[in-house]
Coordinates of C-alpha atoms and ligand atoms in Angstrom, one line a residue:
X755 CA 0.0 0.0 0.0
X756 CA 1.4 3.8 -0.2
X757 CA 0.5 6.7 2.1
X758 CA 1.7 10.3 1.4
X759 CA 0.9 13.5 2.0
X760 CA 1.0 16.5 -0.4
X761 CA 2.7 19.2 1.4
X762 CA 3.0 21.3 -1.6
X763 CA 2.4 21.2 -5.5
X764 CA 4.7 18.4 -6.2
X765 CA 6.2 17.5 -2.6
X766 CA 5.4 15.2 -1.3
X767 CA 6.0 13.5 2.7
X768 CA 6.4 10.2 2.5
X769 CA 7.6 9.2 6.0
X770 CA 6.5 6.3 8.6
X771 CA 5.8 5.5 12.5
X772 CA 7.2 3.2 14.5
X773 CA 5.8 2.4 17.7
X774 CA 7.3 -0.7 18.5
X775 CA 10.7 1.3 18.9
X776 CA 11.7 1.1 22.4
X777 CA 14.8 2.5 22.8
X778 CA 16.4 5.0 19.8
X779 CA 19.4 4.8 18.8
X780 CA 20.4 2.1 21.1
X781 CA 19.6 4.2 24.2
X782 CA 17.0 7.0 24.3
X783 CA 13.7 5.5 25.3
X784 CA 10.6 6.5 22.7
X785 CA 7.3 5.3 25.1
X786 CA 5.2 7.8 22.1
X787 CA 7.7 6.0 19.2
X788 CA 9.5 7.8 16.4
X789 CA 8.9 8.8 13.3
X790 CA 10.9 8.9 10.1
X791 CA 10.3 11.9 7.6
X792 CA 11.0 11.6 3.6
X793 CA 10.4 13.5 1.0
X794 CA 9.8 12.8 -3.1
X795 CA 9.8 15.8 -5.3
X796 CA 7.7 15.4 -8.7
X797 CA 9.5 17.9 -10.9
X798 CA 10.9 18.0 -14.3
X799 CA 13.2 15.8 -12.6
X800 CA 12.0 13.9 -9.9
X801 CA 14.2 13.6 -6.3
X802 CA 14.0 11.4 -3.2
X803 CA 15.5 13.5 0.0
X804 CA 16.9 10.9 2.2
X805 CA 15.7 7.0 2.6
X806 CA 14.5 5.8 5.3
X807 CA 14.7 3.1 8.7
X808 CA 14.6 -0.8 8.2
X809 CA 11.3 -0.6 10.5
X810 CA 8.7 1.3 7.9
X811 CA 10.7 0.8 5.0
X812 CA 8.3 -1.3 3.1
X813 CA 5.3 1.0 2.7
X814 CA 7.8 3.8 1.8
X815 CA 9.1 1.8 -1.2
X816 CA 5.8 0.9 -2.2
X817 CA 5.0 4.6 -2.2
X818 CA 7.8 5.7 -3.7
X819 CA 7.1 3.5 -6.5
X820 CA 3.2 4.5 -6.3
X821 CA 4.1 8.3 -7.0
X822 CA 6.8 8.1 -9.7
X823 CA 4.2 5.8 -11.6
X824 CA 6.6 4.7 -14.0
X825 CA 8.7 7.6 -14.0
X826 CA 12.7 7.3 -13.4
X827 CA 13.9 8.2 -10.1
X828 CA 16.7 10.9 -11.0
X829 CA 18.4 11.9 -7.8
X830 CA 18.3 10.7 -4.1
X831 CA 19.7 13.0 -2.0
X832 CA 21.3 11.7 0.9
X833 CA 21.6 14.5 4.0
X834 CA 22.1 12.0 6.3
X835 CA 24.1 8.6 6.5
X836 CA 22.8 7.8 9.8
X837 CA 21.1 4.4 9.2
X838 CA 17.7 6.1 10.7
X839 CA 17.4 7.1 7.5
X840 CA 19.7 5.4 5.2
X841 CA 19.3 1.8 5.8
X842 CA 17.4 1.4 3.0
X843 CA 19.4 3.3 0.9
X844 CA 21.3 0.5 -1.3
X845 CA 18.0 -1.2 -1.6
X846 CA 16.4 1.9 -3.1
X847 CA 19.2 2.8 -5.0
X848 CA 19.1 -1.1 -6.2
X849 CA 15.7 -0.4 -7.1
X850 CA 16.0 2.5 -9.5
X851 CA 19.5 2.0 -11.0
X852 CA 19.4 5.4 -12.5
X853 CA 19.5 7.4 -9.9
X854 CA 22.4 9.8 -8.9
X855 CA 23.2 10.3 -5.6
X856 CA 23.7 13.6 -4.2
X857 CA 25.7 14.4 -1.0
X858 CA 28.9 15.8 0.7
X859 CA 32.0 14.2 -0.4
X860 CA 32.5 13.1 3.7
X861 CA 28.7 10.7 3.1
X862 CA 30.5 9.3 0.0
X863 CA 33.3 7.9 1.7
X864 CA 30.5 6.9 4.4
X865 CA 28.4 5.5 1.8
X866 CA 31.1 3.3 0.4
X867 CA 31.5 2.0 4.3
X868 CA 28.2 1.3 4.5
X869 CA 27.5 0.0 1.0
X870 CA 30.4 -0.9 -1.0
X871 CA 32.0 1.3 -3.5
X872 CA 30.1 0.2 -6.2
X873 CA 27.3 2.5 -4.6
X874 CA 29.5 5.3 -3.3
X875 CA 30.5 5.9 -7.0
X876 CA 27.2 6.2 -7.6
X877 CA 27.2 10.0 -5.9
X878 CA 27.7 13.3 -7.0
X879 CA 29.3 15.2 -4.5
X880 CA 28.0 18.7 -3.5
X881 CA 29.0 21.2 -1.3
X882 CA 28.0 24.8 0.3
X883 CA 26.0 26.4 -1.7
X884 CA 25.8 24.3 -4.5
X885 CA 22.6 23.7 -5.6
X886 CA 20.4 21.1 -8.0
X887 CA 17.8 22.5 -11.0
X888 CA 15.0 20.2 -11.1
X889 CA 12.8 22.0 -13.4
X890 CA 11.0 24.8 -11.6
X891 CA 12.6 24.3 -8.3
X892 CA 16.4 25.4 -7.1
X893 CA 17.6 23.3 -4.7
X894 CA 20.4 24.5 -2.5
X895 CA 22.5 23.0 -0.1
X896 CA 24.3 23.9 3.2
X897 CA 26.6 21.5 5.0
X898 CA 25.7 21.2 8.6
X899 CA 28.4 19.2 10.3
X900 CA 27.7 17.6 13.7
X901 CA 24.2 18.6 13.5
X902 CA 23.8 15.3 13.6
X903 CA 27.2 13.4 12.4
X904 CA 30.1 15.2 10.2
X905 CA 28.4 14.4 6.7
X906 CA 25.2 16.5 7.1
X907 CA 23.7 18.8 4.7
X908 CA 20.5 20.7 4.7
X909 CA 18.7 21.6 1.6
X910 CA 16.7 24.9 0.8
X911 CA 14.1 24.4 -1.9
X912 CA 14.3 28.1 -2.9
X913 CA 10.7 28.5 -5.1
X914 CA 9.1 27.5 -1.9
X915 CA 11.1 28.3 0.8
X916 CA 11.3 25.1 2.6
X917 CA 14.1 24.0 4.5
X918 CA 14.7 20.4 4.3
X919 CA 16.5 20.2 7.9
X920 CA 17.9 16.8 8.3
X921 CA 18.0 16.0 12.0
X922 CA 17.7 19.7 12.9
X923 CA 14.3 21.1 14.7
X924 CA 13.3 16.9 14.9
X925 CA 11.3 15.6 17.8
X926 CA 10.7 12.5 19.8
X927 CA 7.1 10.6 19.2
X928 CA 5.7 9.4 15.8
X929 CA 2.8 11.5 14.0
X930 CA -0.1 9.7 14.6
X931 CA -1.3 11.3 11.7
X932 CA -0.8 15.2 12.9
X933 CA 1.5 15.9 10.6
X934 CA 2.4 20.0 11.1
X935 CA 3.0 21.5 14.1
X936 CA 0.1 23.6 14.2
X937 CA -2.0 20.6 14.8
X938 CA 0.3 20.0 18.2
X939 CA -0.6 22.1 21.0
X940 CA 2.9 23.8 21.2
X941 CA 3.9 23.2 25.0
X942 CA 3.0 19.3 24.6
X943 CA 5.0 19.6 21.4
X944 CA 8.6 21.4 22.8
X945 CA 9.6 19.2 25.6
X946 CA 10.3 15.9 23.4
X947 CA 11.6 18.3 20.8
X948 CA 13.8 19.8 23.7
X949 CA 14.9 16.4 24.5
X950 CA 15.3 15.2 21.1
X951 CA 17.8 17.9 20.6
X952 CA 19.8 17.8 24.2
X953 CA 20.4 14.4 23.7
X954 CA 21.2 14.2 20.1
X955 CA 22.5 17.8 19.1
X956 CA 23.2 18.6 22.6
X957 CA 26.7 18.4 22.7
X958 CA 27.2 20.6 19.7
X959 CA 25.7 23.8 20.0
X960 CA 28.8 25.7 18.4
X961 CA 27.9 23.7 15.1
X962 CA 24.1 24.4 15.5
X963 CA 24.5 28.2 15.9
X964 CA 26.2 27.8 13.0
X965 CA 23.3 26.2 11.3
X966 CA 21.2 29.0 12.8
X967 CA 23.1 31.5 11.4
X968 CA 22.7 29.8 7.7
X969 CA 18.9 29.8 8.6
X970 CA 18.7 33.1 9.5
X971 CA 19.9 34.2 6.0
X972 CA 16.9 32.4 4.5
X973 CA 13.3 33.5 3.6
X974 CA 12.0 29.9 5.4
X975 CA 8.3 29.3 5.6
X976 CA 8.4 25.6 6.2
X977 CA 10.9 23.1 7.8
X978 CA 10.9 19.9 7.2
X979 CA 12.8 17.4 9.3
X980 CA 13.7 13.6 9.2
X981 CA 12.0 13.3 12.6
X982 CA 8.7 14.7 14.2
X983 CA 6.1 17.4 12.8
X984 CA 6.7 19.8 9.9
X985 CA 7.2 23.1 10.9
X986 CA 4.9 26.0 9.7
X987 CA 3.3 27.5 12.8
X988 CA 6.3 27.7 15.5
X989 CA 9.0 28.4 13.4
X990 CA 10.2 31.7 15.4
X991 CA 9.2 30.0 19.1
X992 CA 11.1 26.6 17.6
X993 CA 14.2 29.0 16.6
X994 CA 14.5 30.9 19.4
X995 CA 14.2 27.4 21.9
X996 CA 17.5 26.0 19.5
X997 CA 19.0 29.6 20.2
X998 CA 18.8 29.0 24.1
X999 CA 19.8 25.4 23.8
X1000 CA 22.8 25.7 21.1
X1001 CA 24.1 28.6 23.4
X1002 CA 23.9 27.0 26.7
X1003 CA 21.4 29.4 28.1
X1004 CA 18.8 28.4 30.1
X1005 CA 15.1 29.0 29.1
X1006 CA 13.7 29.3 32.5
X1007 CA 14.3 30.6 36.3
X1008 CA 14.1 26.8 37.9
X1009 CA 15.6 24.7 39.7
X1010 CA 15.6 20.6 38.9
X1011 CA 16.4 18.4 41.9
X1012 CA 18.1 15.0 41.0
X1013 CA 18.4 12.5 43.8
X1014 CA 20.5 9.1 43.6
X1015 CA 19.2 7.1 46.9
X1016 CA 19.8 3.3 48.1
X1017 CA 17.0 3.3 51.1
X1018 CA 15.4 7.3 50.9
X1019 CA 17.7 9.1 53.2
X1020 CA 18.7 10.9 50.5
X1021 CA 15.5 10.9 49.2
X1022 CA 14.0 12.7 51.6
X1023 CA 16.3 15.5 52.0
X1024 CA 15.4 16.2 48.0
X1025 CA 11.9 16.3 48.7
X1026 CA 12.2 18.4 52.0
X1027 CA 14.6 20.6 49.4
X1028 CA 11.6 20.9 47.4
X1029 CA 9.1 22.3 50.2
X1030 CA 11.5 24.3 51.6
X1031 CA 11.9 26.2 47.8
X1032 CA 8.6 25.9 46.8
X1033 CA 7.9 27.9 50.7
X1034 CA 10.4 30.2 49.2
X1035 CA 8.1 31.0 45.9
X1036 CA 10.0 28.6 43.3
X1037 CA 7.9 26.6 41.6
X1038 CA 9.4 25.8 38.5
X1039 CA 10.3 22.6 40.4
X1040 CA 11.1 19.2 39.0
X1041 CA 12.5 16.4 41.1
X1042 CA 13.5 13.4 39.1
X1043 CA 14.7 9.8 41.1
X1044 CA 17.6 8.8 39.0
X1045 CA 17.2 5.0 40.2
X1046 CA 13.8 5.4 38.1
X1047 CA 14.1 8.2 35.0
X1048 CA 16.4 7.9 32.3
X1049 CA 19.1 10.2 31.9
X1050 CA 17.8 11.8 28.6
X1051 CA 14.7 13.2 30.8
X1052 CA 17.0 14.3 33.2
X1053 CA 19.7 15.9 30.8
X1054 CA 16.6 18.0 28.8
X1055 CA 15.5 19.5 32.1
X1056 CA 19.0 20.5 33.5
X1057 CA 19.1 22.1 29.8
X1058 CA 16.0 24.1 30.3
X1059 CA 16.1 25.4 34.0
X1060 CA 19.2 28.1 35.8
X1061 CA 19.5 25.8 38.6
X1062 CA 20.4 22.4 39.6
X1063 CA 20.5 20.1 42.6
X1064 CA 22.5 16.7 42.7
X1065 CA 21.7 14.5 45.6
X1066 CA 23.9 11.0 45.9
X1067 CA 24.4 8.6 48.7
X1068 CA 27.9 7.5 48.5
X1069 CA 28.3 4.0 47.5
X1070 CA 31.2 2.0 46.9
X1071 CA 33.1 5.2 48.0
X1072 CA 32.0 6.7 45.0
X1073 CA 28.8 8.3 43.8
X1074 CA 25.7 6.4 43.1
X1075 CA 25.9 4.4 39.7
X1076 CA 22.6 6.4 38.6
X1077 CA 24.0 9.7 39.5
X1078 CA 27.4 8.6 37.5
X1079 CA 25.5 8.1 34.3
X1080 CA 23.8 11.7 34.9
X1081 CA 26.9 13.7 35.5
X1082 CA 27.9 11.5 32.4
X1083 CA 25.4 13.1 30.5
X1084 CA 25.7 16.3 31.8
X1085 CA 29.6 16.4 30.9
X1086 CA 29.6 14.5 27.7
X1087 CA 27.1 17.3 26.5
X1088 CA 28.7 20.3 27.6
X1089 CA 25.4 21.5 30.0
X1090 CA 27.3 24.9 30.7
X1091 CA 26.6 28.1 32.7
X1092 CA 24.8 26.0 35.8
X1093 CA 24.4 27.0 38.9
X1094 CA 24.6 23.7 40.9
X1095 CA 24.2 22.9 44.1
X1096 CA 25.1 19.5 46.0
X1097 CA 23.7 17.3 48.9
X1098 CA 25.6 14.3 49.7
X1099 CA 25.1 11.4 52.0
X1100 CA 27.4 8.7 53.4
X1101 CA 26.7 6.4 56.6
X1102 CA 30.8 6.3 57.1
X1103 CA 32.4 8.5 54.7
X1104 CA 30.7 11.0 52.6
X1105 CA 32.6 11.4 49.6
X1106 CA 30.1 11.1 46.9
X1107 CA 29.8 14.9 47.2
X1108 CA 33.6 15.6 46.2
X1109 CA 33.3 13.2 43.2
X1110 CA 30.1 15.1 41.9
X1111 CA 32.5 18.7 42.3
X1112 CA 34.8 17.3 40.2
X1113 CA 33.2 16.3 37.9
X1114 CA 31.5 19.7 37.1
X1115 CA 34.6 21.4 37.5
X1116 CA 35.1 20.1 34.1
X1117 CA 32.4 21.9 32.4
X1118 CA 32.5 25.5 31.5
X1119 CA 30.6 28.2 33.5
X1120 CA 30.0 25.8 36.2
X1121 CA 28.8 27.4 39.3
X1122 CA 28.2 26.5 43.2
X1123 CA 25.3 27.9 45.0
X1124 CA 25.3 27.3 48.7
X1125 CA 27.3 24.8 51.0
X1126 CA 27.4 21.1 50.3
X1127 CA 24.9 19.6 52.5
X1128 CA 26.4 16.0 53.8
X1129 CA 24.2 13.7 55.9
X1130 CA 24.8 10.3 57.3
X1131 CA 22.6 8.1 57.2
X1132 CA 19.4 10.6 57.7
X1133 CA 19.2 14.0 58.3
X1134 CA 18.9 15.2 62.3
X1135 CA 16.7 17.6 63.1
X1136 CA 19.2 20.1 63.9
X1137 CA 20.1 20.4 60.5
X1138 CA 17.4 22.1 59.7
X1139 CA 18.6 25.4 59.6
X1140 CA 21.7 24.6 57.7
X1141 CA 18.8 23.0 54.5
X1142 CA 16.6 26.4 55.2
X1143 CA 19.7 27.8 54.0
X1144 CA 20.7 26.2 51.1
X1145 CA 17.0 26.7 50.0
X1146 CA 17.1 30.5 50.6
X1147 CA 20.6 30.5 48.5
X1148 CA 19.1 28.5 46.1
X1149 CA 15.8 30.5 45.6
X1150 CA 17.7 33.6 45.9
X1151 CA 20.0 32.7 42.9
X1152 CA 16.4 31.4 41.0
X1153 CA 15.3 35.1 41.1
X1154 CA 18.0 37.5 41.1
X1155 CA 19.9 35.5 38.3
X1156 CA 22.3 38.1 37.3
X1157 CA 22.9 39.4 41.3
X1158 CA 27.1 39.9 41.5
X1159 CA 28.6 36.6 42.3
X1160 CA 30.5 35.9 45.2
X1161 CA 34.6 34.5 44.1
X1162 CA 36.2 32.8 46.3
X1163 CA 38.9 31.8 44.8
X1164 CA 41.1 31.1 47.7
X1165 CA 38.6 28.3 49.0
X1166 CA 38.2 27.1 45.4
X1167 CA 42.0 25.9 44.9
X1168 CA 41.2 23.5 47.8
X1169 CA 38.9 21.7 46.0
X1170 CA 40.3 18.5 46.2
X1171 CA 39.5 18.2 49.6
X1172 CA 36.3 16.7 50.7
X1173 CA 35.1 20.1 52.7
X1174 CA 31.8 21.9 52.8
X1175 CA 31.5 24.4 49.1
X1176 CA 31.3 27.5 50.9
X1177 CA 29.7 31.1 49.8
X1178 CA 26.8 32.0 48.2
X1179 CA 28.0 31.6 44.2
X1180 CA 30.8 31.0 43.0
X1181 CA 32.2 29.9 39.5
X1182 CA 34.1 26.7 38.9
X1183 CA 37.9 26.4 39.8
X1184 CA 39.4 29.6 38.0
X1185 CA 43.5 30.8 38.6
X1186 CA 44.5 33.8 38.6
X1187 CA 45.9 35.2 35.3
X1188 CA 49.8 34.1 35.1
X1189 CA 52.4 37.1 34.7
X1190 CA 53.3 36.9 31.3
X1191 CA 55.9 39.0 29.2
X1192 CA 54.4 40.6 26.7
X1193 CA 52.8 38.3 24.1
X1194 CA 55.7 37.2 21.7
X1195 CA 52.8 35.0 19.1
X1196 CA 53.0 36.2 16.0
X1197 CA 50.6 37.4 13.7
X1198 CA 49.1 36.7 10.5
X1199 CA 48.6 39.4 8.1
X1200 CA 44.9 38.7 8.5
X1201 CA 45.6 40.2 11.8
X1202 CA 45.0 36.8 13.8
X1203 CA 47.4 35.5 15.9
X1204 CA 48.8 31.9 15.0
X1205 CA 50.3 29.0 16.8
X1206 CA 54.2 28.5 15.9
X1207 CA 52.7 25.7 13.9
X1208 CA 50.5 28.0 12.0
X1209 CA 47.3 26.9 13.3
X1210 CA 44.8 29.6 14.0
X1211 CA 43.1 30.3 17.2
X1212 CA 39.5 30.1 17.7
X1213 CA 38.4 33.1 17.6
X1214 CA 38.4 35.5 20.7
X1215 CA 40.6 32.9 22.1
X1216 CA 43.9 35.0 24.0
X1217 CA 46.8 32.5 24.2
X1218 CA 49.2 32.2 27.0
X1219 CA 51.9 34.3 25.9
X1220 CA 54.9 33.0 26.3
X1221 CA 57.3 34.0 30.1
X1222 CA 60.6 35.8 29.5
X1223 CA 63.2 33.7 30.6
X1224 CA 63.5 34.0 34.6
X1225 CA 67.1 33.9 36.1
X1226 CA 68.7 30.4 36.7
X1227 CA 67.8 29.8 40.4
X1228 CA 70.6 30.1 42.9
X1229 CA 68.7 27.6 45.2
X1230 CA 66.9 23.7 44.2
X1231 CA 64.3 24.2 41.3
X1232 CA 60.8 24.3 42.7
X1233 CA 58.4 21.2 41.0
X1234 CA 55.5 23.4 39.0
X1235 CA 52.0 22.6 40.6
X1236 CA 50.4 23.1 37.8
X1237 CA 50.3 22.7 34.4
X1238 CA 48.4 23.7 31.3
X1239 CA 45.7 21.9 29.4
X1240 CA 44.8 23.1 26.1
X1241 CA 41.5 22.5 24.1
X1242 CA 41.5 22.0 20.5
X1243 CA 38.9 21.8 18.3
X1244 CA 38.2 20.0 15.1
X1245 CA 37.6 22.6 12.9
X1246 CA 35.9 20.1 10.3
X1247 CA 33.7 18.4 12.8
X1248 CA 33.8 20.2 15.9
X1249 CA 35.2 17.2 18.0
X1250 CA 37.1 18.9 20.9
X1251 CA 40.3 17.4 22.9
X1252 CA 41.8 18.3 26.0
X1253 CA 46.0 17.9 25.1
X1254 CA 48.3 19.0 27.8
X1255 CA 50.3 22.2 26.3
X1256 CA 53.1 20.5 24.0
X1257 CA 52.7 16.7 24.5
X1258 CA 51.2 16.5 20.9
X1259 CA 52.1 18.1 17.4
X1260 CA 48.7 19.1 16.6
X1261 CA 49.4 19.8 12.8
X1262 CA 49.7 15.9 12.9
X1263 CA 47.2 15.2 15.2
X1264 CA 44.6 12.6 13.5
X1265 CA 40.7 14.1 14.4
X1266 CA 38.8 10.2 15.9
X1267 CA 35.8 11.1 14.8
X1268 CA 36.2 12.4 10.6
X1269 CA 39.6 11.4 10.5
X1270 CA 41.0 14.2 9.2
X1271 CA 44.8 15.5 10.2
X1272 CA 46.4 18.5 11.4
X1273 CA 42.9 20.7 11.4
X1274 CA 42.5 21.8 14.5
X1275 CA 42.4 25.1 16.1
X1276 CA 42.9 26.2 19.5
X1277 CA 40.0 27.1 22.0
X1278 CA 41.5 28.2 24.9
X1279 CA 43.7 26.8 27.8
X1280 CA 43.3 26.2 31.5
X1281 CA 45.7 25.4 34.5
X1282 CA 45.0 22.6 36.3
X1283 CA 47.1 21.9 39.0
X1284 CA 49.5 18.7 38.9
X1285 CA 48.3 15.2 40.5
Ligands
LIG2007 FE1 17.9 10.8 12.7 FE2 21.2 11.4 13.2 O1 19.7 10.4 12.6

């Protein structure tokens, strides 16, 4: 059978459910499903955009094959290599032997991994701002790396002004027939789209600004994405909810409690947490028992609300497993510019606390609000007043969110130690701007200054300029306590590695995820101080 849906004279949608999806992608539970989005332009020429997954992929051949009626299949255009939608690629390319394949020259090589070479040679390879005349319609293409893998491309159909998006502005949940987003009610609609993004796009948002920007050029009435609703209705509430997210901004003044807890001691100082703020006049409130809710939920609300509060017993002398794969999350997708706060619990040794600090000292713009709060075993009554307090720091930070922020940078440096956070705010482990000689980089006649390799730093990056040789100590050399980590960045795909300064040659330094050598630039550099 075939089922389509005009979307416009000649386009036409040609996607599937599947609800019997549990998990996505190996780990993101769907309960509403997924869907697939594909779409077959009848033009002078006719073109496929993208294929589609293994699990709807026979009604989409049989109504691929409905709508050409006989007609050759011209171009497939393949935006995406993910096997979401390309599974089915070699079987539809199979199908209609006379199709050219149209993608970046990174899919081609991913193509022939996936296929065989015999079908790789099959592509044309396109790049920014090249575009495709199919009779009366121009389409254009942008490359859109890392929104979702390296190989992405978006395409612009400029007669009507849709943006074909790839994986960009997709949701969780299939269709159930609803097919544009005006026939959503918007706030049911963002929250899988908001988790849909964090945890597939999440970790980029350098590489979706850029797609933003691209965007922004464009005269765009309709988006059409390989996952969830077309867009028509929300486009500028949709844009400016990627804005917050790709910039690491929060959309809302509230505060998500988290709680790792073996037999509810912990527990229960969350939920008294949540009374005592919600006394305070915060009710943007959610509390989430990581023993029970997947990290995704988790990671889409920490992207959404100013403040967050982790709660672990310790275990094992650790942090809780569940709480582990959290601050996983929360690390591995650069959630930056948080204000967190952290209760800890430990019957003999409360260290879980410690653990959590350090691993948020690793993200950016990480900062404490209010003192650790440890318990063992339960919380005593006479604690109360020290939780009242953390609530009124915590509520206070919810609504004065840009009050001045208390540095302590003195009590920061002793972070290793497993002692109370103490002050009201503070930012994550910062040192104090080295003495430096004036800087000695040199400069590029485009004005920016370069490595000695020649590679060029990220821009508004300020390198560490080089010290003037100090005098030969009269005394035993002193051991440096610190040293300096530097963080490059891909420039092709946007992967980013933390090198200490000089241990690598970075114009030979192979990029693991596109492979390519010697391309990447400098971000910045931090001191960390020596194990
Ligand atoms: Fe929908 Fe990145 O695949």
């Amino acid at each position: 059978m075939h089922c389509e849906e005009e979307i416009a004279k000649g386009l036409y949608w040609i996607g599937g459910d599947d609800r019997r999806l549990g998990i996505f992608e190996g780990g993101l539970p769907v309960p509403d499903g997924m869907s697939y989005n594909n779409y077959l332009l009848l033009d002078d020429k006719t073109v496929l955009l993208d294929t589609i997954d293994r699990a709807v992929e026979e009604r989409f051949f049989e109504t691929v094959n409905y709508l050409l009626d006989g007609r050759p299949l011209d171009y497939i255009i393949v935006q995406h290599m993910e096997p979401d939608h390309s599974a089915s690629l070699k079987q539809m390319a199979t199908m209609h032997p006379e199709a050219t394949l149209v993608c970046t020259r990174l899919c081609k090589t991913l193509i022939g991994q996936f296929f065989g070479e015999e079908l790789a040679e099959r592509a044309q390879v396109v790049t920014e701002g090249d575009s495709l005349e199919t009779g009366t319609h121009t389409l254009a293409f942008a490359t859109a790396p890392m929104v979702h893998w390296p190989e992405v491309m978006v395409t612009y159909d400029v007669q009507d002004k849709i943006l074909f998006s790839a994986d960009a502005f997709g949701s969780f949940g299939a269709l159930d027939g609803c097919l544009y987003d005006d026939l959503w009610d918007y706030d049911s609609l963002l929250p899988e789209m908001r988790r849909y993004y964090t945890n597939i796009v999440g970790k980029y948002g350098t590489q979706v600004t850029e797609l933003l920007d691209k965007a922004a050029t464009l005269d765009i009435e309709t988006i059409c994405p390989l996952h969830g609703p077309i867009l028509r209705e929300y486009i500028p509430e949709i844009v400016e909810a990627y804005k917050h997210w790709a910039s690491y901004e929060p959309e809302d003044q509230g505060v998500v409690i988290a709680y790792a807890s073996v037999y509810g001691g912990t527990r229960d100082v969350a939920e008294k947490l949540a009374f005592k703020l919600s006394d305070l006049g915060i009710h943007d409130l959610a509390l989430f028992d990581l023993s029970v809710t997947d990290p995704s939920y988790v990671l889409s609300e920490a992207f959404r609300v100013s403040n967050i509060v982790l709660a672990s017993v310790t275990y094992n002398a650790g942090m809780f497993p569940a709480m582990e794969s959290t601050l996983a999350e929360f690390t591995t997708h650069n959630l930056r510019s948080r204000k967190f706060s952290i209760i800890q619990n430990g019957s003999w040794g409360p260290n879980a606390g410690r653990l959590i600090k350090e691993e948020l000292d690793k993200i950016p713009g990480t900062q404490y609000v209010g003192e650790m709060f440890t318990i063992k075993s339960r919380m005593r009554d006479d604690q109360d007043a020290e939780l009242e307090a953390l609530a009124e720091a915590i509520a206070e930070s919810v609504k004065n969110p840009t009050a001045p922020i208390e540095v302590k940078l003195g009590e920061v440096e002793e972070e290793a130690k497993p002692a109370p956070i103490v002050g009201a705010v503070r930012p994550v482990k910062l040192s104090a701007p080295p003495t430096v000689a004036p800087a000695v980089n040199p400069v590029a006649p485009s004005g920016i200054p370069a490595t000695p390799g020649g590679i060029p730093f990220a821009p508004g990056f300020k390198p560490t300029a080089t010290a003037a040789p100090a005098p030969k100590p009269v005394e035993a050399v002193q051991q440096p306590k610190t040293k300096i980590i530097q963080i490059w960045r891909c420039t092709f795909c946007g992967y980013q590695v933390e090198i200490e300064k000089g241990k690598e040659d970075m114009t030979k330094f192979q990029c693991p995820i596109c492979l390519r050598v010697g391309e990447f630039m400098l971000v910045r550099e931090k001191e960390v101080p020596i194990a």
